[in-house]
Short mmCIF file of C-alpha atoms in Angstrom, two decimals:
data_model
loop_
_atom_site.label_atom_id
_atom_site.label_comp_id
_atom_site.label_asym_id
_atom_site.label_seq_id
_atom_site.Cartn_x
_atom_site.Cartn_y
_atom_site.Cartn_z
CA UNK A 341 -29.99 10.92 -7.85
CA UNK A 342 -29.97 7.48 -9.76
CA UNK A 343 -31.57 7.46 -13.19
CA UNK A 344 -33.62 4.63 -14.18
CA UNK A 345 -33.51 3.60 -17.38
CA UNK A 346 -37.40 2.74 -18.99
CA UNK A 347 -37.79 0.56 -21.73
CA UNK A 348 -41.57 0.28 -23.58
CA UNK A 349 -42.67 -3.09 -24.49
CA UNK A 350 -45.97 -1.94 -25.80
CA UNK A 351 -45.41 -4.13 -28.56
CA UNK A 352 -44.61 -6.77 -26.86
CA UNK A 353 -47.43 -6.85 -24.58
CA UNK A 354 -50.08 -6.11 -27.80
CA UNK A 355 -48.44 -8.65 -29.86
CA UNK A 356 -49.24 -11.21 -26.98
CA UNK A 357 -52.69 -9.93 -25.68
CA UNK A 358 -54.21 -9.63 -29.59
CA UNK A 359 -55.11 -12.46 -31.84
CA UNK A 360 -54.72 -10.45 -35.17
CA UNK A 361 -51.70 -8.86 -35.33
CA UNK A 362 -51.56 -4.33 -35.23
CA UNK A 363 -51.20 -3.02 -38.50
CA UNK A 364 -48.02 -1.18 -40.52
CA UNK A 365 -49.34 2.35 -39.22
CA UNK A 366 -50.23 1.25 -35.92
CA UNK A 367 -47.00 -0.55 -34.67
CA UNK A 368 -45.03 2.68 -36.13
CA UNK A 369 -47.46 5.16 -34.08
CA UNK A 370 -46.85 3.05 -31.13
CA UNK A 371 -43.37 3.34 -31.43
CA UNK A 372 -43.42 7.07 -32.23
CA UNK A 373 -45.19 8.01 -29.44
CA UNK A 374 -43.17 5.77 -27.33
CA UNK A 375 -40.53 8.07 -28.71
CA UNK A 376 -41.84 10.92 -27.80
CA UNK A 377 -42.67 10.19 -24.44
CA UNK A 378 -38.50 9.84 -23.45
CA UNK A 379 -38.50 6.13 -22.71
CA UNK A 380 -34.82 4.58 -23.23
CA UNK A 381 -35.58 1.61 -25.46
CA UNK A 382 -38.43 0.29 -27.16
CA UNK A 383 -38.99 -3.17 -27.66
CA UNK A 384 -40.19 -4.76 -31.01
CA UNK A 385 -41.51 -8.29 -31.10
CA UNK A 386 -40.27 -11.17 -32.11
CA UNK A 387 -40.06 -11.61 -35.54
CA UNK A 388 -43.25 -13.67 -36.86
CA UNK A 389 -43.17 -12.87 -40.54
CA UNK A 390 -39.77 -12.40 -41.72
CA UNK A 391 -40.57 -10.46 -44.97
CA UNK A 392 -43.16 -8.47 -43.67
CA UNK A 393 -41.62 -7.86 -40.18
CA UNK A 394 -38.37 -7.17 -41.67
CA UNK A 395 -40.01 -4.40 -43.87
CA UNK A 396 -41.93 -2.89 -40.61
CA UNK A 397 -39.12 -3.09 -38.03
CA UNK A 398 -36.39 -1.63 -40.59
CA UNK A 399 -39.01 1.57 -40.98
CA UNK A 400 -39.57 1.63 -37.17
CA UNK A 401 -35.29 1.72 -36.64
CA UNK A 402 -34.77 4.53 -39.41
CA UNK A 403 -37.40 6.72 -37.70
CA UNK A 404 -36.52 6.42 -34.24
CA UNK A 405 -33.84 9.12 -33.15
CA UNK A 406 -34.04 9.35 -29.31
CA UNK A 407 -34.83 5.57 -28.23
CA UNK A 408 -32.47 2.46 -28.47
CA UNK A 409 -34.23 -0.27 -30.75
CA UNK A 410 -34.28 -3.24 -29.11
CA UNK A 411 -35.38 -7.00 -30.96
CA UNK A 412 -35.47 -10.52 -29.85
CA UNK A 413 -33.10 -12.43 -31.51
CA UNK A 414 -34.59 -15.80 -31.30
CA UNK A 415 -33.27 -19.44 -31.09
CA UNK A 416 -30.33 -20.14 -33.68
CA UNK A 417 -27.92 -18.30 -35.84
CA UNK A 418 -30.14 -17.71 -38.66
CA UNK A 419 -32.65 -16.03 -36.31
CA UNK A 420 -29.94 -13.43 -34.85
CA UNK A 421 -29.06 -13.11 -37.98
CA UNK A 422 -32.35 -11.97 -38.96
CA UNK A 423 -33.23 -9.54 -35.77
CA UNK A 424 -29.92 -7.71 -36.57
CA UNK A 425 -31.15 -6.85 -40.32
CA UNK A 426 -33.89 -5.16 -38.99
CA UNK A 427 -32.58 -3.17 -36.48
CA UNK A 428 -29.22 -2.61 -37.90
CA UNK A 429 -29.82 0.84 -39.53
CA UNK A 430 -31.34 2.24 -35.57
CA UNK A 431 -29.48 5.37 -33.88
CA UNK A 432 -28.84 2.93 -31.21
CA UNK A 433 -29.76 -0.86 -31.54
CA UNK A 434 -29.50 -3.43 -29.38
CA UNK A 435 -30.37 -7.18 -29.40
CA UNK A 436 -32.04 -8.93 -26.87
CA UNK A 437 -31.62 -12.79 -25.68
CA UNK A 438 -34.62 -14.06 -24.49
CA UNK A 439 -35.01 -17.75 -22.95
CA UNK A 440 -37.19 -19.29 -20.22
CA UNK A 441 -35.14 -20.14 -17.21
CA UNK A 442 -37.91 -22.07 -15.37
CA UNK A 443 -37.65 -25.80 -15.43
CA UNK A 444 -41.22 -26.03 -16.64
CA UNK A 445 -41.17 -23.82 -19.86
CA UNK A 446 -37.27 -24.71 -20.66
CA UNK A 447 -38.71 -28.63 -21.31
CA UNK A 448 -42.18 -27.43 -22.28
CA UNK A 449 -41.24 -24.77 -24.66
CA UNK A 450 -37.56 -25.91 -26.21
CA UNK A 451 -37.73 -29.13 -24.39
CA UNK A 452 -33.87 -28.73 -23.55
CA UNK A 453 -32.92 -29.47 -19.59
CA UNK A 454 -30.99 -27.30 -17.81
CA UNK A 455 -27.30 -28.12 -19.25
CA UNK A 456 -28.36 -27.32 -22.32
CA UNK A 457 -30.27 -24.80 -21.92
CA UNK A 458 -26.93 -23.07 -20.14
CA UNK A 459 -25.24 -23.71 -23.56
CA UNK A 460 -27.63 -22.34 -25.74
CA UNK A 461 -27.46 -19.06 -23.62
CA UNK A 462 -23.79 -18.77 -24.17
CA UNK A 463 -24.06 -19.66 -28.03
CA UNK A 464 -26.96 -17.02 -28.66
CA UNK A 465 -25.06 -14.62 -26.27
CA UNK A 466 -21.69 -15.19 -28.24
CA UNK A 467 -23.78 -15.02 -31.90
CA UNK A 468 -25.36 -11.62 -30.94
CA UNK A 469 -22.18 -9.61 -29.68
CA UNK A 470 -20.41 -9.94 -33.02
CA UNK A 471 -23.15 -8.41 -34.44
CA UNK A 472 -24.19 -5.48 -31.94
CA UNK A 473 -22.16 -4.27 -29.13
CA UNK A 474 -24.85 -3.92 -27.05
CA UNK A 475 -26.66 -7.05 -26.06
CA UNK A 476 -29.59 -7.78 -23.58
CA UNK A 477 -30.19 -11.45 -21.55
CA UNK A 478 -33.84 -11.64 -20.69
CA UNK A 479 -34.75 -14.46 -18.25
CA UNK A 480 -37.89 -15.02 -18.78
CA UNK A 481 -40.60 -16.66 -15.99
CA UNK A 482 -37.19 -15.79 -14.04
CA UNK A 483 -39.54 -16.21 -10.48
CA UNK A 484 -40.32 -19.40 -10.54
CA UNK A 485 -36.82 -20.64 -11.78
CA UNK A 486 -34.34 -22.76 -9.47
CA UNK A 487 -32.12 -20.19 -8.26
CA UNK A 488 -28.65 -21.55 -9.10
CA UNK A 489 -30.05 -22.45 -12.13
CA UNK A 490 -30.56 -19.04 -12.86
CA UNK A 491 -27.79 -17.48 -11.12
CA UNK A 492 -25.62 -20.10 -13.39
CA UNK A 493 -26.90 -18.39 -16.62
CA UNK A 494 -27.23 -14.40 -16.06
CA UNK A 495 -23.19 -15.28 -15.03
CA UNK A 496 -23.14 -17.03 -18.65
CA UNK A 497 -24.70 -14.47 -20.72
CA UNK A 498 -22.51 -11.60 -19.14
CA UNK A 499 -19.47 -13.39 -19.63
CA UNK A 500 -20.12 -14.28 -23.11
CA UNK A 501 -20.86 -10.37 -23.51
CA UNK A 502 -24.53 -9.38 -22.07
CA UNK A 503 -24.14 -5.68 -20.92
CA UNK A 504 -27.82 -5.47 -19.59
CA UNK A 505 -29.88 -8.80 -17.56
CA UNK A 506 -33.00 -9.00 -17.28
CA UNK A 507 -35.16 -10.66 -14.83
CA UNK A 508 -39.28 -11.21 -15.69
CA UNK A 509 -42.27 -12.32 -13.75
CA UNK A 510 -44.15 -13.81 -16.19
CA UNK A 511 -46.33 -15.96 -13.68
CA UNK A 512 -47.37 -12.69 -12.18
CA UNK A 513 -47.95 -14.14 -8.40
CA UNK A 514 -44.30 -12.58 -7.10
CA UNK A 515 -44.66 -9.98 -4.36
CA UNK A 516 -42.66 -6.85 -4.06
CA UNK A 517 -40.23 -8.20 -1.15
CA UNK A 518 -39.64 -11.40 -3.26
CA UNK A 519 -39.17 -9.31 -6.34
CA UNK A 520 -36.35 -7.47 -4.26
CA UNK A 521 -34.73 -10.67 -2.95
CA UNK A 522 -34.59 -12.07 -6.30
CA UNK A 523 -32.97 -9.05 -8.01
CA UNK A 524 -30.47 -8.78 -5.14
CA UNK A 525 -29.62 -12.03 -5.75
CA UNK A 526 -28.62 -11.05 -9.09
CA UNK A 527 -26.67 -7.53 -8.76
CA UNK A 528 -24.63 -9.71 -6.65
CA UNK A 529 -23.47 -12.55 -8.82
CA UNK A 530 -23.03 -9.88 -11.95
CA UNK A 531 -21.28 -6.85 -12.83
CA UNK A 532 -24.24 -5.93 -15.40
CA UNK A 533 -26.99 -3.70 -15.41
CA UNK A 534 -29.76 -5.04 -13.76
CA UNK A 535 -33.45 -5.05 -15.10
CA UNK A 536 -37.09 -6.28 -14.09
CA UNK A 537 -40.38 -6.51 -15.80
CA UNK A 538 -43.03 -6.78 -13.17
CA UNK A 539 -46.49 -7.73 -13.47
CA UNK A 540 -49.71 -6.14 -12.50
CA UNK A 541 -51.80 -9.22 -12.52
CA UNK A 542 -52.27 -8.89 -8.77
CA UNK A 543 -52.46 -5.36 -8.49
CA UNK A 544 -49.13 -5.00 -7.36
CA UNK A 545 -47.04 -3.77 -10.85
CA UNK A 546 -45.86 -0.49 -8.94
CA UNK A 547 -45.02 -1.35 -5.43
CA UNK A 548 -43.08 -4.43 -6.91
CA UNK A 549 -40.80 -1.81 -9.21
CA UNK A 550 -40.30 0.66 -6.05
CA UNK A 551 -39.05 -2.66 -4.63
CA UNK A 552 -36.66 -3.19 -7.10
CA UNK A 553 -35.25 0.36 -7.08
CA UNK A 554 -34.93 0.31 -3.41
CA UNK A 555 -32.24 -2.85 -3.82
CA UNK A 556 -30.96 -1.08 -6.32
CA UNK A 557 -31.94 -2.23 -10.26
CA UNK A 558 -30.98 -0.31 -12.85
CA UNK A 559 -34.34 -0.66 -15.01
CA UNK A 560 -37.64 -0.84 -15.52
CA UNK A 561 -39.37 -2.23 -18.17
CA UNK A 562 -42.97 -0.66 -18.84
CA UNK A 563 -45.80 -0.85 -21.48
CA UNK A 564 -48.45 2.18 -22.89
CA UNK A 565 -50.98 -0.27 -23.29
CA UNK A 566 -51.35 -4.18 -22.70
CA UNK A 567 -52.75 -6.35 -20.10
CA UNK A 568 -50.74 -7.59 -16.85
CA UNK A 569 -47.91 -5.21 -17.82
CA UNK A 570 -46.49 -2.57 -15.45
CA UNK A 571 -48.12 1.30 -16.65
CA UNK A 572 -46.16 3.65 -17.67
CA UNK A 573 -48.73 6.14 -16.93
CA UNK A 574 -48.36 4.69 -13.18
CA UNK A 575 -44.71 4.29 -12.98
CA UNK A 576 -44.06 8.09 -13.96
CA UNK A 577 -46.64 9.01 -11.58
CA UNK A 578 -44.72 7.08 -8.65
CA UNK A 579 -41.75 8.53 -9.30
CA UNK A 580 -42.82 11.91 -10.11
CA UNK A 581 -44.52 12.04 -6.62
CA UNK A 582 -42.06 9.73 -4.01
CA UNK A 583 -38.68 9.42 -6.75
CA UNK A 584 -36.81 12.17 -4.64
CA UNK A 585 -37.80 10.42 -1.64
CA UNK A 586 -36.41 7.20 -3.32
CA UNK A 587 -33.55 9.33 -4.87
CA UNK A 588 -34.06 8.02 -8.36
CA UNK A 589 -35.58 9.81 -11.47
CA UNK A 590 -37.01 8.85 -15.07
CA UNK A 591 -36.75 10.72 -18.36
CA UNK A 592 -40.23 10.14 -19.10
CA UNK A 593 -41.98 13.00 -20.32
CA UNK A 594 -44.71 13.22 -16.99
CA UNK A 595 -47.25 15.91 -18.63
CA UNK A 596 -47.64 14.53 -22.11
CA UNK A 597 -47.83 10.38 -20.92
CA UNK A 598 -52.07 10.59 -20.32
CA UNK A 599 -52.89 12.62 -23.23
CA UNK A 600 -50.34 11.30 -25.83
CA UNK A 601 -50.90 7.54 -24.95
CA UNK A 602 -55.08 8.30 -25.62
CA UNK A 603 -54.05 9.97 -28.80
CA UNK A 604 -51.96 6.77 -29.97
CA UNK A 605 -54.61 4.19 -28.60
CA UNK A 606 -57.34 6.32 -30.73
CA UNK A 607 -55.43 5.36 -33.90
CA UNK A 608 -55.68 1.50 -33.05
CA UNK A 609 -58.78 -0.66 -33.84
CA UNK A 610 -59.69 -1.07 -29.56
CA UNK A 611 -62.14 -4.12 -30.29
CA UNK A 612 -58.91 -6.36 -31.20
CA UNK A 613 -58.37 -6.00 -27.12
CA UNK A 614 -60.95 -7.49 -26.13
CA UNK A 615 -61.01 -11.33 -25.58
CA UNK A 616 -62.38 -13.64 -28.01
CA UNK A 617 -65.15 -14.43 -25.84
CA UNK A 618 -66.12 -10.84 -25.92
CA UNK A 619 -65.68 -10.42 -29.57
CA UNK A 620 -65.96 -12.83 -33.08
CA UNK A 621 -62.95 -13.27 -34.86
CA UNK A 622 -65.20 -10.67 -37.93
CA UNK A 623 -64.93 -7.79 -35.73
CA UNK A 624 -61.27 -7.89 -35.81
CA UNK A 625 -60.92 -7.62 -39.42
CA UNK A 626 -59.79 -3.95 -39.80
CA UNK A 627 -57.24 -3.53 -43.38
CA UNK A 628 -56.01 -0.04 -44.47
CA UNK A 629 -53.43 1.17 -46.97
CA UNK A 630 -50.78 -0.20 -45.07
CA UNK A 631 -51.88 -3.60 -45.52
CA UNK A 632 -49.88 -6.66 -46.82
CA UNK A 633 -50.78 -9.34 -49.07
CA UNK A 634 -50.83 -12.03 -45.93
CA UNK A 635 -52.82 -9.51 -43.61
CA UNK A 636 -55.19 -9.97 -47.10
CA UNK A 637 -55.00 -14.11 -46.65
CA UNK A 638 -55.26 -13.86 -43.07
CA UNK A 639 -58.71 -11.95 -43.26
CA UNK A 640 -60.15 -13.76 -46.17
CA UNK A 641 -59.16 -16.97 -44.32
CA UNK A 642 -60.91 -15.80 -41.15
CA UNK A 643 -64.55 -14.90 -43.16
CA UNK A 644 -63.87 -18.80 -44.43
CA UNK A 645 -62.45 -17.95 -47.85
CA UNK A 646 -59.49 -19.58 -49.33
CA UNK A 647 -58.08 -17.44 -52.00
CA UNK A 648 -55.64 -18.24 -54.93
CA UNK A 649 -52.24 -16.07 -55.32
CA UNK A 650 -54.18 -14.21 -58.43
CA UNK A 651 -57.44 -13.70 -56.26
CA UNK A 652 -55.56 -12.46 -53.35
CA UNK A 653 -53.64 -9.73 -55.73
CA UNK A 654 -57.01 -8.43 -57.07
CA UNK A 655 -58.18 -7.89 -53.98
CA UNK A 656 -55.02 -6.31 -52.55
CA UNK A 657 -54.95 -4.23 -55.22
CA UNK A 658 -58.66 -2.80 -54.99
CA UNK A 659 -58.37 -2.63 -51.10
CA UNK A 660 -55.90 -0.39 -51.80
CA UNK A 661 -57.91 1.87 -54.45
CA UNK A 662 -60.67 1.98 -51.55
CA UNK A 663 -58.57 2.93 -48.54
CA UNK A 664 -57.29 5.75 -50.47
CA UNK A 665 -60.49 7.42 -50.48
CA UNK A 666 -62.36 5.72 -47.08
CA UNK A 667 -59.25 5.47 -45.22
CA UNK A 668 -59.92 1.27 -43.85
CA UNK A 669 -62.75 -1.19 -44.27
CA UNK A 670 -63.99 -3.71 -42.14
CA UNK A 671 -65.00 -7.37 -42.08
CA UNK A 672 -68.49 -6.68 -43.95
CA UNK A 673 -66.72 -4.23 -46.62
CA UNK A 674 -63.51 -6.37 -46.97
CA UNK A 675 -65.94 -9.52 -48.02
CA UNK A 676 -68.14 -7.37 -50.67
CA UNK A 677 -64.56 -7.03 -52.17
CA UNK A 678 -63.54 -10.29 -52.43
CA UNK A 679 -67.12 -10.99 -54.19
CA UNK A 680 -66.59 -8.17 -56.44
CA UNK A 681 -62.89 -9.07 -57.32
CA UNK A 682 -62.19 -12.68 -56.14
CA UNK A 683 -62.63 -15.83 -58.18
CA UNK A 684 -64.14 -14.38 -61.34
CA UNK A 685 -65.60 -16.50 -63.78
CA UNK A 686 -67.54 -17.19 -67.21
CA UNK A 687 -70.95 -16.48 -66.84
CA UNK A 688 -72.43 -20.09 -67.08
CA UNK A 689 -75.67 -18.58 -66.01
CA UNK A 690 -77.39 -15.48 -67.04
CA UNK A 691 -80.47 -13.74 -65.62
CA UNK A 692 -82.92 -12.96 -68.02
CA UNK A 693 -86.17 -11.99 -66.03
CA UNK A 694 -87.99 -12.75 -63.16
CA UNK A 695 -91.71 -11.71 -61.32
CA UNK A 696 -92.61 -12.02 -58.13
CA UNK A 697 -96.22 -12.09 -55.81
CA UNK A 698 -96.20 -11.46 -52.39
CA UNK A 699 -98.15 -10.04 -49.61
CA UNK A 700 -98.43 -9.95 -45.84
CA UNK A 701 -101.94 -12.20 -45.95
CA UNK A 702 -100.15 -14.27 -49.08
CA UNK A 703 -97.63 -16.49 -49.18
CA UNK A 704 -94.45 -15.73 -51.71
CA UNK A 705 -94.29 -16.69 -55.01
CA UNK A 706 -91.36 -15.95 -57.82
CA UNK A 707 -90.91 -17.26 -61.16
CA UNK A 708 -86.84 -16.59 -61.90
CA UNK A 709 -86.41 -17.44 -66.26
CA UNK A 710 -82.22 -18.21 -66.76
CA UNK A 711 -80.25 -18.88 -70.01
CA UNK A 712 -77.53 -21.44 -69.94
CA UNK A 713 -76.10 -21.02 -73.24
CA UNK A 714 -78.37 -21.69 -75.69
CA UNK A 715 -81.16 -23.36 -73.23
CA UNK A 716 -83.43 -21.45 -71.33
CA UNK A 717 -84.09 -22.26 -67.80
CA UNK A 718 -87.40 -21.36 -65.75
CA UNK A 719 -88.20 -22.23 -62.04
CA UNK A 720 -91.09 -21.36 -60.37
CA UNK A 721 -91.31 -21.39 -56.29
CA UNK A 722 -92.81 -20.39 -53.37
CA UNK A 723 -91.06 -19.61 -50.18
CA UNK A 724 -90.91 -16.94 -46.74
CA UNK A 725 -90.69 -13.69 -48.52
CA UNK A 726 -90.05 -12.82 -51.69
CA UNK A 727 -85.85 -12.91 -51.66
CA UNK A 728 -86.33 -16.62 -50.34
CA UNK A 729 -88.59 -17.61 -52.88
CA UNK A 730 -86.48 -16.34 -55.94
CA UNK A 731 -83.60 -18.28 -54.31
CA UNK A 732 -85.94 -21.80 -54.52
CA UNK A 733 -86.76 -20.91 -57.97
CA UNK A 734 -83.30 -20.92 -58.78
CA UNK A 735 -82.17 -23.88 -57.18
CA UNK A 736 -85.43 -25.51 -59.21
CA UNK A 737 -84.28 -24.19 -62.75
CA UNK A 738 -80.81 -25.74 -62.43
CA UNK A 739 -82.05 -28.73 -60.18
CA UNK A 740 -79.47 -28.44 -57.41
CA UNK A 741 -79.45 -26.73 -53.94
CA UNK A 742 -76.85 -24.77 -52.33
CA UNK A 743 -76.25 -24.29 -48.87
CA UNK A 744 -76.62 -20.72 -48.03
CA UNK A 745 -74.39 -19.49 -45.88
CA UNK A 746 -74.91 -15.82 -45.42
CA UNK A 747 -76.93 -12.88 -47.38
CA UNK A 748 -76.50 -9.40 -46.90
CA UNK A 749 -78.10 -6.19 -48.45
CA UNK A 750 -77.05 -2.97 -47.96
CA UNK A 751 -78.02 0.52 -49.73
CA UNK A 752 -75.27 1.73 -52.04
CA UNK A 753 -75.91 5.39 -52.70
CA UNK A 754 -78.97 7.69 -50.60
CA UNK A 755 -82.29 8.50 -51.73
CA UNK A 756 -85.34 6.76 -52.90
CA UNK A 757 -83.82 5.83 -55.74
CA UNK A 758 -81.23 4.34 -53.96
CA UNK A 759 -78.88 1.57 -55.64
CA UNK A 760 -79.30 -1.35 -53.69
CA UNK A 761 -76.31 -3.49 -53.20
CA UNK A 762 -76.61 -7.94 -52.27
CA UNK A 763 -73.76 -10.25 -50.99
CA UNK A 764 -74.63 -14.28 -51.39
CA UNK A 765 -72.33 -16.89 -50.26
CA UNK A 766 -72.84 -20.44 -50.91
CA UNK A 767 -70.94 -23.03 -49.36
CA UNK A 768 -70.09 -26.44 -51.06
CA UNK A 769 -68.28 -29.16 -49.38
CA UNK A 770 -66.69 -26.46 -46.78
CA UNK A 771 -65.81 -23.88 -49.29
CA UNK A 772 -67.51 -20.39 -49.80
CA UNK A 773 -68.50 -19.02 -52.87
CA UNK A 774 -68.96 -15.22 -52.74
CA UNK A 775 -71.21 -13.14 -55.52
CA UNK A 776 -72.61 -9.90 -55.47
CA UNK A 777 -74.73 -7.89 -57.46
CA UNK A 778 -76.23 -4.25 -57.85
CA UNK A 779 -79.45 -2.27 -58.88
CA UNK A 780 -82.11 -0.08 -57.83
CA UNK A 781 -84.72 -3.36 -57.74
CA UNK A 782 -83.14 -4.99 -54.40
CA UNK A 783 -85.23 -8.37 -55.60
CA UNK A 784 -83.07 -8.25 -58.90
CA UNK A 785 -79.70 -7.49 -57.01
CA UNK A 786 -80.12 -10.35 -55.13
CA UNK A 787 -80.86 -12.42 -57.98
CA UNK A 788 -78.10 -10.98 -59.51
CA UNK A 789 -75.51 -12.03 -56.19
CA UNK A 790 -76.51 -15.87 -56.15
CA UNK A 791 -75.89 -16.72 -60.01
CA UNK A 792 -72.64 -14.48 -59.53
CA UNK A 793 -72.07 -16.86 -56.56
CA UNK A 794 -73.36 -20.03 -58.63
CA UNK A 795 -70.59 -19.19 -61.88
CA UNK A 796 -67.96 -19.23 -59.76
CA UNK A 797 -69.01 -22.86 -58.07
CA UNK A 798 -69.48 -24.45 -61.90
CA UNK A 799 -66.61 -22.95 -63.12
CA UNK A 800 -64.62 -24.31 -60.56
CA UNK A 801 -66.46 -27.66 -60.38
CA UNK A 802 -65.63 -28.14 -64.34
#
């Protein structure tokens, strides 16, 4: 009975599908589990970040016993270079070559025509061997490539040293009996393993791969999670019910796939999935311990704040103070920090009192007294609830108006005493100002958020 060899490409697949990229914990519990579950290989991403990647992948390689590490190498020496560092300290590593071989994404993508493209193949090919003995070609959107076009490089790439090809329907519209002509094609022009990564955009993921193994490939290529991507809940199903019909076999762990893939997915934020129709860019936010200073930028960046090197430390370094005790924080959490910590400054502006008049048969009216150093400042106006009409009397004492952008209270600690806790941001000429203040008078913490806000805008200004 033929063994097929299964390699994960979870990461991959998640790295493509989501818009923010998975976390330190959660690429390393995808890869774990991967582990776990027997699969041959498991496929990192290509490298993004170098720094941060590089610090990830390397952890992902020392921890991995069973599984060969496999990592894109990308485009030029430098970038083999690169892969190999991270992967160099695996059990068993192994560097993959990946290039389009359709005409449209060869000129599209590296805009290099088909002669060149050939070369390339053979330098990346040549670059990677002296590095790692075991080296992967990956022909990417391999079905709708001209055939001797194709032919002509899985022949280059094993004779400058590829062990393993591999041949990918990215478009996702092949059907199993084309899948099998295609990857007989192949066996035939090369004495290398063989290997396909189907799609399940039509449905048709599984019958496709039992189409492949019945013209003989020698593996699959299969992903936990990830949209389009062939299961590997369903492929070890298949072959656990026709594989000694087939005569083939997998070393995937059948009983523990269902239970141990639900157990990794439940570590992993799911609303990043969904589309970005189905979901604001906010929602994604999701920072823990494991954290990085960028994944920091990034998220302030997305909530429309553009923070200095110093800012972005201070917040780093209290996001990680808070995730010890609460574990992660989201979008709405994540931005009370950065008004808390980010973009400090002198206190131009001090509260000294205010009062307030309002009713449900009355309109609003506040009177909000200020001290600007030695001047004191009074405003007095009337507006759609009491929190709107301190704001007016604000903008009246210092005789400018803010656009506000967003407000936000939320209760602090429980009780009827509860402290009461108010996020203002201000935006002037497209740039947010955060503030925030505190106390058991919700009125006052509000108060207390927009001249925190309004510091940081004259401080900067001056």
């Amino acid at each position: 009975m033929k063994k097929i060899n299964v390699s994960d490409i979870t990461l991959k697949k998640l790295a493509q599908d989501r818009e923010v990229s998975l976390l330190f914990r959660e690429k390393t519990a995808i890869a774990a589990c991967a582990d776990a579950l027997g699969v041959d290989a498991i496929e990192l991403s290509a490298i993004k970040n170098l720094r941060e990647d590089t610090i990830v992948y390397k952890t992902i390689a020392k921890n991995i016993q069973k599984s060969i590490v496999a990592i894109p190498v990308g485009f030029s020496s430098d970038d083999v270079k690169n892969a190999w560092e991270c992967v160099k300290e695996a059990a068993a590593p192994r560097l993959q070559v990946e290039v389009p071989t359709s005409t449209v994404q060869m000129e599209y993508m590296y805009h290099l025509k088909a002669d060149k493209m050939i070369a390339k193949i053979a330098e990346l090919v040549t670059e990677a061997k002296k590095l790692c003995n075991d080296v992967e070609f990956v022909a990417t959107d391999a079905t709708r490539a001209d055939e001797e076009f194709l032919i002509e490089a899985v022949k280059t790439a094993e004779q400058n040293g590829a062990k393993i090809i591999t041949i990918c329907d990215d478009a996702g519209i092949a059907l199993p009996e084309e899948i099998a002509a295609l990857v007989s094609k192949v066996k035939q022009a090369v004495n290398a393993d063989v290997y396909v990564q189907v799609s399940d955009a039509i449905g048709m993921a599984v019958s496709a791969a039992v189409a492949a193994i019945s013209v003989g490939i020698d593996g699959l290529k299969c992903a936990m999670a990830g949209e389009n991507s062939l299961s590997m809940g369903a492929l070890s199903k298949a072959i656990s019910a026709r594989g000694d019909a087939i005569g083939v076999s997998v070393a995937l762990e059948n009983t523990k796939i269902h239970a141990s893939i639900d157990d990794m997915l439940s570590k992993i934020n799911h609303e990043a999935y969904k589309s970005a129709d189905d979901i604001s860019e906010k929602k994604k936010i999701l920072l823990d311990e494991d954290s990085t200073l960028s994944d920091v930028a990034y998220a302030a960046k997305v909530l429309g704040y553009d923070l200095s090197d110093e800012d972005n430390g201070k917040v780093h370094k209290v996001l990680m103070q808070v995730c010890e005790k609460k574990g992660s924080v989201g979008a709405k959490e994540f931005e009370a920090l950065i008004a808390s910590n980010a973009m400090q400054a002198p206190s131009t502006y001090h509260f000294e009192s205010y009062s307030t008049s309002c009713g449900n048969l009355t309109t609003a009216m506040s009177q909000v007294t200020l001290r600007c150093g030695d001047e004191i400042l009074c405003g007095v106006s009337i507006g759609d609830g009491p929190i709107d009409s301190v704001f007016r009397a604000i903008e009246q004492s210092i005789g400018y108006h803010y656009e506000l952008d967003d407000f936000q209270i939320q209760s602090v600690t429980d009780g009827k005493e509860a402290l009461g806790s108010a996020l203002v941001k201000l935006r002037v000429g497209g740039k947010l100002y955060s503030g925030n203040g505190s106390s058991t008078d919700i009125v006052a913490a509000s108060i207390r958020a927009y001249i925190n806000a309004l510091n940081k805008i004259v401080f900067e200004e001056a």
